[in-house]
Short mmCIF file of N, CA and C in Angstrom, two decimals:
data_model
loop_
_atom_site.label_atom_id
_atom_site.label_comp_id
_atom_site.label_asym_id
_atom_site.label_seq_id
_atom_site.Cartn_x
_atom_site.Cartn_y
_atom_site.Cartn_z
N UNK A 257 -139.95 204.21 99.25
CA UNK A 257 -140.54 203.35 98.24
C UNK A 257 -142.00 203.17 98.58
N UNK A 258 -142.72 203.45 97.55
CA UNK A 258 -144.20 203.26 97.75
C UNK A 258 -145.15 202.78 96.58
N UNK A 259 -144.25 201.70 96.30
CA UNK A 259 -145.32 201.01 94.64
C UNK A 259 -146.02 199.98 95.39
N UNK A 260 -146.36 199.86 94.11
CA UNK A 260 -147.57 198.52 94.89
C UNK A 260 -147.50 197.32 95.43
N UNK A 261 -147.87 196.73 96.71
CA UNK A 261 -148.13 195.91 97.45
C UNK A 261 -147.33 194.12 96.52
N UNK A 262 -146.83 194.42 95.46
CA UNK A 262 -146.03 192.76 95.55
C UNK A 262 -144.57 193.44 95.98
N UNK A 263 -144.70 191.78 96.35
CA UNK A 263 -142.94 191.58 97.05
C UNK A 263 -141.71 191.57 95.72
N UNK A 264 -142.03 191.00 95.04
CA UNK A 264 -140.98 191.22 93.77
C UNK A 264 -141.01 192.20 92.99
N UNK A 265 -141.94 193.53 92.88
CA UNK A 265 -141.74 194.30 92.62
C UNK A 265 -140.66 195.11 93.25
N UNK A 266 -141.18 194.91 94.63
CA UNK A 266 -140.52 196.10 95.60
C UNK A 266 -138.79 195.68 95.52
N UNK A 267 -138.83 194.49 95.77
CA UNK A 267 -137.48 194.02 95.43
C UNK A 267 -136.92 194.44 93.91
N UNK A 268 -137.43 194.55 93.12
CA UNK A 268 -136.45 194.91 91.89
C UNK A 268 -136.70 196.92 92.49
N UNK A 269 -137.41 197.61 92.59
CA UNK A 269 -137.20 198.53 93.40
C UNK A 269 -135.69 198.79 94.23
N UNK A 270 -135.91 198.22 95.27
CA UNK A 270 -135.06 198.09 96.08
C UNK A 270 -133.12 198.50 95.66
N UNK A 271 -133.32 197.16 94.52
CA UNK A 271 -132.35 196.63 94.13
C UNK A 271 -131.54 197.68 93.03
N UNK A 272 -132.49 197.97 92.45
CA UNK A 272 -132.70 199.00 91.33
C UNK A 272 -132.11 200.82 91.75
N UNK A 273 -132.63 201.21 93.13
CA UNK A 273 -132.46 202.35 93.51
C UNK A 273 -131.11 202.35 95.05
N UNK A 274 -131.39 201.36 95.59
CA UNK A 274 -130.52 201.10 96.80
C UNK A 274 -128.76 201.41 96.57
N UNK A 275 -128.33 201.49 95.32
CA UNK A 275 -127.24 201.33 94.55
C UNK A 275 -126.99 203.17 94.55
N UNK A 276 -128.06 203.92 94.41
CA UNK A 276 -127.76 205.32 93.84
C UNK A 276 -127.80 205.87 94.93
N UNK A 277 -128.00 205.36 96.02
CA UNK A 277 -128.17 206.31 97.18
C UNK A 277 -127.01 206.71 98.61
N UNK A 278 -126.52 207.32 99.05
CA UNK A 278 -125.20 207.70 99.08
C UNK A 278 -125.18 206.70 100.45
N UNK A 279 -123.86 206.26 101.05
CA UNK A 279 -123.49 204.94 102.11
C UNK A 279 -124.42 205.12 103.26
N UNK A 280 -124.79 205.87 103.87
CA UNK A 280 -125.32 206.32 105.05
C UNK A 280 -126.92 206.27 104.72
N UNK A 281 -127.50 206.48 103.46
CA UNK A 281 -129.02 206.78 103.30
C UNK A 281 -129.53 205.49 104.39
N UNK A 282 -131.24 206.11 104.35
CA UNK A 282 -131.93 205.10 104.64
C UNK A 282 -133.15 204.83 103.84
N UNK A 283 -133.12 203.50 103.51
CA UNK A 283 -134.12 203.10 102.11
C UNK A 283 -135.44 202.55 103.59
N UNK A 284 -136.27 203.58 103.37
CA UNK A 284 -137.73 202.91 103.61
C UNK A 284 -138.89 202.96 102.70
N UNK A 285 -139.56 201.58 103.10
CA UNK A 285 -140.61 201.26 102.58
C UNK A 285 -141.80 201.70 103.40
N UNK A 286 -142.96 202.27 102.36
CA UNK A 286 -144.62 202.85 103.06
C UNK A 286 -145.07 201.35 102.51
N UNK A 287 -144.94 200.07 102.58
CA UNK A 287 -145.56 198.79 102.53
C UNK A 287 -146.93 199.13 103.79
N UNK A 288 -147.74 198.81 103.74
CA UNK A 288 -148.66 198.87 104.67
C UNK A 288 -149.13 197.57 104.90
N UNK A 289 -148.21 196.34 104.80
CA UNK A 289 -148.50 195.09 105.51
C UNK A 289 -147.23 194.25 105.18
N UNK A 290 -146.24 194.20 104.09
CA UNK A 290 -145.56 193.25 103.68
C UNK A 290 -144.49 193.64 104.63
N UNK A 291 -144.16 192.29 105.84
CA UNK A 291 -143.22 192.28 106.51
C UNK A 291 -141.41 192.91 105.96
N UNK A 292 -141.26 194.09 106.62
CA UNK A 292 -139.96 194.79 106.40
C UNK A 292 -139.18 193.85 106.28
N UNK A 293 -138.84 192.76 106.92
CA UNK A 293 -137.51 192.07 106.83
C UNK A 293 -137.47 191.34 105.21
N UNK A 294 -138.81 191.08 105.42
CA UNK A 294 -139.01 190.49 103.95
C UNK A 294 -138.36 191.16 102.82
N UNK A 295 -138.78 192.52 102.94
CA UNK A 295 -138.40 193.51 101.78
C UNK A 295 -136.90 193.77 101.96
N UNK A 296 -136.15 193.80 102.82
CA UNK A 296 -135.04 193.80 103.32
C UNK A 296 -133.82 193.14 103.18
N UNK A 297 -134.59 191.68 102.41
CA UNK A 297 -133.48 190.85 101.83
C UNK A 297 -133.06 191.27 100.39
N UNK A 298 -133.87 192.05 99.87
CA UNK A 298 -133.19 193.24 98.79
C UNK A 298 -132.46 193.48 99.11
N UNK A 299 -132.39 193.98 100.16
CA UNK A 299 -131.28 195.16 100.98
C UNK A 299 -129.62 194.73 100.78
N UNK A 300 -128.52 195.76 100.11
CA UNK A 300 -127.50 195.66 100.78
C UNK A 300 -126.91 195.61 102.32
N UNK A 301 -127.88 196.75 102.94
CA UNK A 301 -127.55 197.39 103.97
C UNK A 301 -129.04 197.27 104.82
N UNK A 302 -129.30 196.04 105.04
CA UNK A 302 -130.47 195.92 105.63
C UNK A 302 -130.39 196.84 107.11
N UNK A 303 -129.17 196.75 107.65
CA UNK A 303 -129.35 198.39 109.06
C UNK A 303 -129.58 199.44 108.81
N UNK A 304 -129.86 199.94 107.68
CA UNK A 304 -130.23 201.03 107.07
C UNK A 304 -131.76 200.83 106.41
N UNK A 305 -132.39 199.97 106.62
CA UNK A 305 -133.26 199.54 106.16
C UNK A 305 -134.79 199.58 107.19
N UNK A 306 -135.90 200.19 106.90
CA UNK A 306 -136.93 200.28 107.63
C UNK A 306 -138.14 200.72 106.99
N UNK A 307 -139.24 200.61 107.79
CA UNK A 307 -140.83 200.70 107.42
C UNK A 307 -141.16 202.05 107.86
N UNK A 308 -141.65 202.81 106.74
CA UNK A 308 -142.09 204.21 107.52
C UNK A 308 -143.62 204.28 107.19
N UNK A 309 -144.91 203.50 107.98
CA UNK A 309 -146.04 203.85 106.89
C UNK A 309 -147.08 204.93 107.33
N UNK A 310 -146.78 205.68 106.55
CA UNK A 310 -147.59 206.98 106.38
C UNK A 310 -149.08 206.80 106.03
N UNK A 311 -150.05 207.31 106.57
CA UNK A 311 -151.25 207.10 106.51
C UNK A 311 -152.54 207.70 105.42
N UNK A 312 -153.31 207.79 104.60
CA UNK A 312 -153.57 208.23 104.16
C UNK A 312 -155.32 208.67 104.76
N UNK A 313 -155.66 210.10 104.08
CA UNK A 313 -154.29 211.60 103.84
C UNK A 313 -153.61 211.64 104.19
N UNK A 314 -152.29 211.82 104.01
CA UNK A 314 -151.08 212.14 104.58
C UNK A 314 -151.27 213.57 105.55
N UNK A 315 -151.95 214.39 104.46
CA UNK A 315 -151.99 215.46 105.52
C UNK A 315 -152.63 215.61 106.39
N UNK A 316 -153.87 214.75 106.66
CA UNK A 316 -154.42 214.86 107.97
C UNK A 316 -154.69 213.87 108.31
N UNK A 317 -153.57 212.85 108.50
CA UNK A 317 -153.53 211.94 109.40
C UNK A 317 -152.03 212.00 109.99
N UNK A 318 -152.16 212.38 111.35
CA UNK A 318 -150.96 212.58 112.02
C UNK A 318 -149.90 212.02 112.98
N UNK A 319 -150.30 210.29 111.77
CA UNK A 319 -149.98 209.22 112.91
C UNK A 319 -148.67 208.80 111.88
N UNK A 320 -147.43 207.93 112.10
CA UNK A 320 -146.51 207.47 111.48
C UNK A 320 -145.86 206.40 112.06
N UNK A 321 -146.32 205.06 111.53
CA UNK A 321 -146.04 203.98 112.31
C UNK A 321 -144.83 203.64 111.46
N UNK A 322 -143.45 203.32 112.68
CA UNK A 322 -141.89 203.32 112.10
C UNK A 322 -142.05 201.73 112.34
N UNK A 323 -141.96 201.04 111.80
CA UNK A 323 -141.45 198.82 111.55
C UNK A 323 -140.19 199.19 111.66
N UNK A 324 -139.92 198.05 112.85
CA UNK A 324 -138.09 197.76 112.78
C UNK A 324 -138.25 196.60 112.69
N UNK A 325 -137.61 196.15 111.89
CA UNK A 325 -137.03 194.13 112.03
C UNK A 325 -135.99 194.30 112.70
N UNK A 326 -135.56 192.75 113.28
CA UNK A 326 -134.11 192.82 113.96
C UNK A 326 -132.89 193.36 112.98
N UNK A 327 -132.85 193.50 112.20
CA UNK A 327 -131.59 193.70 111.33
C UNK A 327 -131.69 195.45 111.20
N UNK A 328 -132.45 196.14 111.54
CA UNK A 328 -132.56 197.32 111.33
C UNK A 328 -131.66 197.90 112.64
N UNK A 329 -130.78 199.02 112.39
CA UNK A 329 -129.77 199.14 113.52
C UNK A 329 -130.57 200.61 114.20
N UNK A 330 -130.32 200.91 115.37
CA UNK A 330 -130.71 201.51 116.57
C UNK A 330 -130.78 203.18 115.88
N UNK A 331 -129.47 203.64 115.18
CA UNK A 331 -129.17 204.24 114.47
C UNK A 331 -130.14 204.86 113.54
N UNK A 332 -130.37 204.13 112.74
CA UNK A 332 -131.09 204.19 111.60
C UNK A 332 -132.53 204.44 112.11
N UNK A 333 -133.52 203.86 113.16
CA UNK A 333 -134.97 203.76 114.14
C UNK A 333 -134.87 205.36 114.92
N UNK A 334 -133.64 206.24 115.24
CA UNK A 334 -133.50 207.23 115.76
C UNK A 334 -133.52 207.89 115.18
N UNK A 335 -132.83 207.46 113.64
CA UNK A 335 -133.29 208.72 113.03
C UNK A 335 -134.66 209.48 112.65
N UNK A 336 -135.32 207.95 111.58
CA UNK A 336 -136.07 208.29 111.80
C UNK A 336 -137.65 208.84 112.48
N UNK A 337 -137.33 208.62 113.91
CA UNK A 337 -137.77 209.35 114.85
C UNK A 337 -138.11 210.73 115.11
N UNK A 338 -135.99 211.14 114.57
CA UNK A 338 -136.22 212.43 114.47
C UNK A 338 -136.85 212.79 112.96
N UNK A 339 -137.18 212.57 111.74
CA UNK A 339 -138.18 213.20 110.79
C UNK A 339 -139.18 213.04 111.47
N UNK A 340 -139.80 211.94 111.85
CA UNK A 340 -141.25 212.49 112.09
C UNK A 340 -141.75 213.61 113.21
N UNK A 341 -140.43 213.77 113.77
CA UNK A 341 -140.77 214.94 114.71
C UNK A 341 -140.36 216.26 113.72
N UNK A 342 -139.93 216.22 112.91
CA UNK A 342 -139.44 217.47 111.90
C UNK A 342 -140.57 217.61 111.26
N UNK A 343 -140.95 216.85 110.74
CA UNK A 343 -142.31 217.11 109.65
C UNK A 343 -144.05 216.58 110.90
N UNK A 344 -143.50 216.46 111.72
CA UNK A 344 -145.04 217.13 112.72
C UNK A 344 -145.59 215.92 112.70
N UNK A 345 -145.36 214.68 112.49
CA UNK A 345 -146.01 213.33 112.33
C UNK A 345 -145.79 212.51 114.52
N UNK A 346 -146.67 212.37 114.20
CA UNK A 346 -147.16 211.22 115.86
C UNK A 346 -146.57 209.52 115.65
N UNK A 347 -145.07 209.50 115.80
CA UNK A 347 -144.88 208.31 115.35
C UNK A 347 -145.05 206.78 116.35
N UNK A 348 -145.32 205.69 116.09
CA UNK A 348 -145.17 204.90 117.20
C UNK A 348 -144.39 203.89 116.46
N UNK A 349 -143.32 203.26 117.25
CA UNK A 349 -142.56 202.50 116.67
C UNK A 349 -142.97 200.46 116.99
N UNK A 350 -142.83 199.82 116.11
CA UNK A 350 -143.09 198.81 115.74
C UNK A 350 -142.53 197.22 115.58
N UNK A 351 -143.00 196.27 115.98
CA UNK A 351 -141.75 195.58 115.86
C UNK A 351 -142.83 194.92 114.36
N UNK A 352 -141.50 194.17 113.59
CA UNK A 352 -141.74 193.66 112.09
C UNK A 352 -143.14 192.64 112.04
N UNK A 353 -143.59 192.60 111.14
CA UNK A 353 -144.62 191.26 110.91
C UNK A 353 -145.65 191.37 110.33
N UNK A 354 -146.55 190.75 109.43
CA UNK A 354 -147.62 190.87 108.55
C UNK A 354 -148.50 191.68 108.61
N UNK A 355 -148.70 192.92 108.18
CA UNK A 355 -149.78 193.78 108.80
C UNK A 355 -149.02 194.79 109.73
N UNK A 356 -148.08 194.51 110.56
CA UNK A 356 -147.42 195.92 111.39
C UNK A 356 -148.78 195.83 112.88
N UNK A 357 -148.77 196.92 113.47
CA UNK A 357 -150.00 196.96 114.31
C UNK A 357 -151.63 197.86 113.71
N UNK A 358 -151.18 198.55 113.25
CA UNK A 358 -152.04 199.61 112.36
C UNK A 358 -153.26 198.99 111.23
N UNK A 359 -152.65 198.22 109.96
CA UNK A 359 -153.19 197.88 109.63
C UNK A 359 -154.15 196.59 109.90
N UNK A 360 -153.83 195.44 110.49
CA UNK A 360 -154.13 195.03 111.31
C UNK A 360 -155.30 195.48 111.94
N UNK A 361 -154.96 196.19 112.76
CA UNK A 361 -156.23 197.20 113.49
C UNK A 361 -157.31 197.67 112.90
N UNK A 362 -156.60 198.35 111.66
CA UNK A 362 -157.70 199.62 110.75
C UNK A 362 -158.60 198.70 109.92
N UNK A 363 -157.48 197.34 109.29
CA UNK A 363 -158.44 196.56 108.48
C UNK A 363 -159.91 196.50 109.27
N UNK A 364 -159.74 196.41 110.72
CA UNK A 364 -161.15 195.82 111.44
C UNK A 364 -162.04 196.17 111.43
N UNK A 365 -161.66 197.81 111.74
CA UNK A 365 -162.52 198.82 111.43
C UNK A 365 -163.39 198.53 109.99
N UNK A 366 -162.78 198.84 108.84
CA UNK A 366 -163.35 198.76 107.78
C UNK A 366 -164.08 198.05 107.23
N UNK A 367 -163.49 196.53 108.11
CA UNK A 367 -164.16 195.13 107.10
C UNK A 367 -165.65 195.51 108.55
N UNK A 368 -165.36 195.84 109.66
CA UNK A 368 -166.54 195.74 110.40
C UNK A 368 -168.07 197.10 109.26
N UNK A 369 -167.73 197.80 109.22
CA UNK A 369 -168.27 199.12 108.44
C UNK A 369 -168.70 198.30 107.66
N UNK A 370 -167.85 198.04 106.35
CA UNK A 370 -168.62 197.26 105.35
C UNK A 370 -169.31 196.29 105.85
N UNK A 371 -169.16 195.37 107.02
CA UNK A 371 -170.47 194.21 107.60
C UNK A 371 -171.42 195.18 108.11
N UNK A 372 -171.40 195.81 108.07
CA UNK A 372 -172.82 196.28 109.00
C UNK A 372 -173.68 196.98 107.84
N UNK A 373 -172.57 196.95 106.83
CA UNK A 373 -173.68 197.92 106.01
C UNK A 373 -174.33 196.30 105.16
N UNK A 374 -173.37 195.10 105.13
CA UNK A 374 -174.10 194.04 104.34
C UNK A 374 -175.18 193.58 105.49
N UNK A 375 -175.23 193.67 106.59
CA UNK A 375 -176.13 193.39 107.76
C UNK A 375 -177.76 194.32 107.43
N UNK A 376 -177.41 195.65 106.50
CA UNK A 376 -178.98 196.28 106.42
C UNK A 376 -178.85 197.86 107.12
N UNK A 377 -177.49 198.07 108.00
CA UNK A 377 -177.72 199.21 108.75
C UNK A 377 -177.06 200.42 107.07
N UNK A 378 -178.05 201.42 107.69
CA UNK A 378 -178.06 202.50 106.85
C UNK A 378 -176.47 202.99 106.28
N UNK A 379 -175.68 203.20 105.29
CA UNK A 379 -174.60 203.25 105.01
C UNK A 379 -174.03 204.68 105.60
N UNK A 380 -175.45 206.21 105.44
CA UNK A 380 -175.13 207.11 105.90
C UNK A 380 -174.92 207.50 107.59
N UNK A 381 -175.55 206.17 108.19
CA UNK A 381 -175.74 206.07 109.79
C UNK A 381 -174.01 205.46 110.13
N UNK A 382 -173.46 205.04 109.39
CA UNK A 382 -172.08 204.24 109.36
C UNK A 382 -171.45 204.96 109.59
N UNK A 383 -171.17 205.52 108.51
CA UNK A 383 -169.82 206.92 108.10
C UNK A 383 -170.52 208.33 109.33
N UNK A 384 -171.49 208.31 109.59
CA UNK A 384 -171.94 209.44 110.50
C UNK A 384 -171.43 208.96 112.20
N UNK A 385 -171.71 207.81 111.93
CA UNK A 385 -170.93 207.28 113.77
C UNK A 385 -169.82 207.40 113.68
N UNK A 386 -169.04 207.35 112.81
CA UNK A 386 -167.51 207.04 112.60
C UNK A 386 -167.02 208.65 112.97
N UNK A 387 -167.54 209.38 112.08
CA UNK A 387 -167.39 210.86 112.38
C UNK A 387 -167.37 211.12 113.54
N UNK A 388 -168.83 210.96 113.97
CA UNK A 388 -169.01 211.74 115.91
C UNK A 388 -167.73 210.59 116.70
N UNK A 389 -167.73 209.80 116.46
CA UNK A 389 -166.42 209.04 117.39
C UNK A 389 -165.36 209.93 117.38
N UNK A 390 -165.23 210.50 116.33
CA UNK A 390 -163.80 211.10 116.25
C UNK A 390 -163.34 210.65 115.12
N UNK A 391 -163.13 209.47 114.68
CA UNK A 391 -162.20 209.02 113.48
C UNK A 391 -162.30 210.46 111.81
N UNK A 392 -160.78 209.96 111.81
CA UNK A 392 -160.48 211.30 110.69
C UNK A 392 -161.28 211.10 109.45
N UNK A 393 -161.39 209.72 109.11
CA UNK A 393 -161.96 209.40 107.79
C UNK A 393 -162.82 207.97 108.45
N UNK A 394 -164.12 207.62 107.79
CA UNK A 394 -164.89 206.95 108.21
C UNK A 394 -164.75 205.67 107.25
N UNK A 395 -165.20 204.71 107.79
CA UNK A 395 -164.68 203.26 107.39
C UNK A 395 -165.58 203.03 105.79
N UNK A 396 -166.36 203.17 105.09
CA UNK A 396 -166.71 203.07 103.88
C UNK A 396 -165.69 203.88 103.18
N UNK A 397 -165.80 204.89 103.42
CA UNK A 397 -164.44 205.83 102.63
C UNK A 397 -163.16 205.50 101.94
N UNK A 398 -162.80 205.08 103.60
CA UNK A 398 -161.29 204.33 103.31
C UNK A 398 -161.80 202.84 102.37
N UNK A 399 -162.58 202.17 102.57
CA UNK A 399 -162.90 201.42 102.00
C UNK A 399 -162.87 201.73 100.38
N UNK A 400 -163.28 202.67 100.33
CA UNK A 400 -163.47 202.95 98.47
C UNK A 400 -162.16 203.76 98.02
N UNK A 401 -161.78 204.07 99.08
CA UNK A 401 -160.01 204.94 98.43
C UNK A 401 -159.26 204.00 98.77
N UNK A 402 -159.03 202.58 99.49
CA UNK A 402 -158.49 201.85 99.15
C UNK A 402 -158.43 201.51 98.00
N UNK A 403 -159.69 200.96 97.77
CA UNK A 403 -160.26 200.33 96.57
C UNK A 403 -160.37 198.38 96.94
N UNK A 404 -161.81 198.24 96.10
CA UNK A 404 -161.99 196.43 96.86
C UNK A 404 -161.07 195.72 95.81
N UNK A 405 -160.25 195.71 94.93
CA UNK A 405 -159.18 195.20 94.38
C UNK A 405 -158.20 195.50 94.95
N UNK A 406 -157.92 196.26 95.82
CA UNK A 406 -156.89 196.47 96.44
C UNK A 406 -156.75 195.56 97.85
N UNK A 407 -158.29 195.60 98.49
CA UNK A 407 -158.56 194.82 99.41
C UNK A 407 -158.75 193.40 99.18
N UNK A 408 -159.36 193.21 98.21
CA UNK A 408 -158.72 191.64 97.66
C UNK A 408 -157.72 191.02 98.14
N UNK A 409 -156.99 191.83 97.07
CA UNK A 409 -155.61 191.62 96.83
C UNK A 409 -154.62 191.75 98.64
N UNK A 410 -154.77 192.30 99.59
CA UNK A 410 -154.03 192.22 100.71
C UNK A 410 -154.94 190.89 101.26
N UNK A 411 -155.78 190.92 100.84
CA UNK A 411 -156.38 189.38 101.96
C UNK A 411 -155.78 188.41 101.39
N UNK A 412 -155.55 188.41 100.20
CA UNK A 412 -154.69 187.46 99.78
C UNK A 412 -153.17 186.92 100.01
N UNK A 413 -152.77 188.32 100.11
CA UNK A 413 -151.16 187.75 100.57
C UNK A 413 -151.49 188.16 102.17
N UNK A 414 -152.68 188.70 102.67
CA UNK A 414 -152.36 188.25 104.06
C UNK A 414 -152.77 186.87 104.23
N UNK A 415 -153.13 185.85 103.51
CA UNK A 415 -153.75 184.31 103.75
C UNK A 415 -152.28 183.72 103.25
N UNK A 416 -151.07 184.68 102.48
CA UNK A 416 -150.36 183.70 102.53
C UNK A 416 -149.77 183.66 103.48
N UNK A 417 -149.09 184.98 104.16
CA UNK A 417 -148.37 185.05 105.64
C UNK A 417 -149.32 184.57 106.67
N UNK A 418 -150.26 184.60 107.02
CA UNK A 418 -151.54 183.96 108.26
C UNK A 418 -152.01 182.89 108.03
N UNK A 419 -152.13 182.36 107.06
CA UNK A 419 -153.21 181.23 106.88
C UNK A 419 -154.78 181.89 107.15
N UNK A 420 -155.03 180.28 107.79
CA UNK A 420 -156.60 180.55 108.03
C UNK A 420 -156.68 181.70 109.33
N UNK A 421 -155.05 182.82 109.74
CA UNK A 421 -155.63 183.16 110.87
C UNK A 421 -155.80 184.70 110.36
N UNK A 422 -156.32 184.83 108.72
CA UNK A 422 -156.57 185.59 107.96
C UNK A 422 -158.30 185.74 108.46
N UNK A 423 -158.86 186.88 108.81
CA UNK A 423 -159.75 187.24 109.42
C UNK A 423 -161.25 186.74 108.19
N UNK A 424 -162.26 185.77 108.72
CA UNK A 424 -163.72 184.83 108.34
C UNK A 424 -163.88 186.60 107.29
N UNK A 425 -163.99 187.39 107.94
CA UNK A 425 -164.84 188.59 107.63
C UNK A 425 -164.41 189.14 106.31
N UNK A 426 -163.36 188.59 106.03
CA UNK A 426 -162.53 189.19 104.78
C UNK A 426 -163.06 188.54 103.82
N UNK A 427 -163.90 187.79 103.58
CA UNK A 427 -164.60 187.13 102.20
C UNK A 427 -165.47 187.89 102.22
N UNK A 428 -165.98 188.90 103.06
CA UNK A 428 -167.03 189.72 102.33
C UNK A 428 -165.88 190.37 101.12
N UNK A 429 -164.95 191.11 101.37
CA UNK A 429 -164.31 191.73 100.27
C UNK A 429 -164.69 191.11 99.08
N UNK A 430 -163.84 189.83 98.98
CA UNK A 430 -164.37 189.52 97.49
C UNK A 430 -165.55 189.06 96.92
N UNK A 431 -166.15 188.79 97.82
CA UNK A 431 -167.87 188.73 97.84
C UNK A 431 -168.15 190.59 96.84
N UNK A 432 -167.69 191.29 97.45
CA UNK A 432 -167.98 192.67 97.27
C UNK A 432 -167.71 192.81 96.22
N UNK A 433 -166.51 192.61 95.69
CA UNK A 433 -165.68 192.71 94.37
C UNK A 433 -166.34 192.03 93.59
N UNK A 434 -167.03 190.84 93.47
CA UNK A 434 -167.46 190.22 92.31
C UNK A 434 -168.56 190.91 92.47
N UNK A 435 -169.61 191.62 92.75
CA UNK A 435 -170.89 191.97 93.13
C UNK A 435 -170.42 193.22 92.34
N UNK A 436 -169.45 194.12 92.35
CA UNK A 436 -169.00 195.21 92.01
C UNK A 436 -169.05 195.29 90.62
N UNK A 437 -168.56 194.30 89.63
CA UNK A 437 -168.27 194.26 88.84
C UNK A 437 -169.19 195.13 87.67
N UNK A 438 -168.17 195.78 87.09
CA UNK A 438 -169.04 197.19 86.22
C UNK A 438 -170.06 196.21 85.08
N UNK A 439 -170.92 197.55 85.03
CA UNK A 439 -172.30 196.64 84.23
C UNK A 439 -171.76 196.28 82.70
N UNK A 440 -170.41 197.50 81.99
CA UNK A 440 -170.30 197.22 80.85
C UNK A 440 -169.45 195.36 81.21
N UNK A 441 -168.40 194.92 81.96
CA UNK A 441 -168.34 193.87 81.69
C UNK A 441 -168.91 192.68 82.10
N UNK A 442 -170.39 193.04 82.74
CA UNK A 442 -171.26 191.85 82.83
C UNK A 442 -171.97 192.11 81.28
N UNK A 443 -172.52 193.03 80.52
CA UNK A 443 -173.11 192.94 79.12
C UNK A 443 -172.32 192.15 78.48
N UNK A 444 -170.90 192.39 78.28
CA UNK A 444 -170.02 191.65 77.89
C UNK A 444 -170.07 190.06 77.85
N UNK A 445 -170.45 189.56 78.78
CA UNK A 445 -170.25 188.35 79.13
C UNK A 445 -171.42 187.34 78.46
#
């Protein structure tokens, strides 16, 4: 399952497809922050139930972070272990919770990129350090193939799971987003 980032979507998802899939399947979610267990109370078969989030590009990013909540059985975490060793993926496995470890992490990266570029440093000097470091895709990038409505939108339901321990730096986003706003609907206005 990989629709978009609300919880009641994914749940009528869940609920919707979990039914067609034969006793043994395993229903995972590519959520890239909404706590698995959460999504899980969909679940008939929450031991069959887990986080697989795949990174984007998929194809050249060769990392696959597996979320287990407690209800996810030993079984089910082995298996898929073994796909990501079938399909060539670097998996690290996870325990459940807002963000996972990854995003979490990557957000930092990005929201740091975008501060430095609201700080004055050159945008092409950004994405060019990011490169020589090594990183596969450079933090403005991901920033714009996220998309800042997209990034909004996770600071938001990460302020509902965190509170205030939702990262100061994340109001640049919507700082960004209203600043963004296309010229036809400021004429508009």
């Amino acid at each position: 399952e990989a629709v978009f980032e609300d919880l009641s979507l994914k749940h009528r998802v869940i609920k919707e497809v979990e039914p067609l899939l034969s006793e043994d399947a395993i229903f995972a979610s590519n959520t890239s922050a909404i706590p698995i267990a959460d999504l899980a109370q969909a679940s008939a078969k929450p031991e069959n139930f887990i986080g697989l989030h795949f990174f984007s590009p998929v194809e050249k990013m060769p990392l696959l972070e597996i979320i287990t909540p407690p209800a996810t059985s030993e079984r089910t975490t082995g298996r898929c272990l073994a796909l990501a060793k079938a399909i060539k993926k670097l998996p690290i496995v996870v325990n459940d919770g807002y963000g996972f470890y990854t995003t979490r992490t990557f957000s930092s990266y990005i929201i740091e990129g975008a501060q430095m570029v609201s700080e004055g440093h050159d945008p092409v000097l950004v994405e060019h350090a990011a490169k020589v470091a090594g990183m596969v895709i450079s933090p403005l990038k991901c920033f714009d193939e996220v998309s800042l409505k997209l990034g909004a939108h996770a600071i938001k339901q990460g302020k509902a799971y965190l509170g205030d321990a939702i990262l100061e730096d994340a109001d640049l986003t919507s700082a960004n987003l209203r600043d963004a706003e296309l010229p036809q609907a400021k004429a508009a206005k």
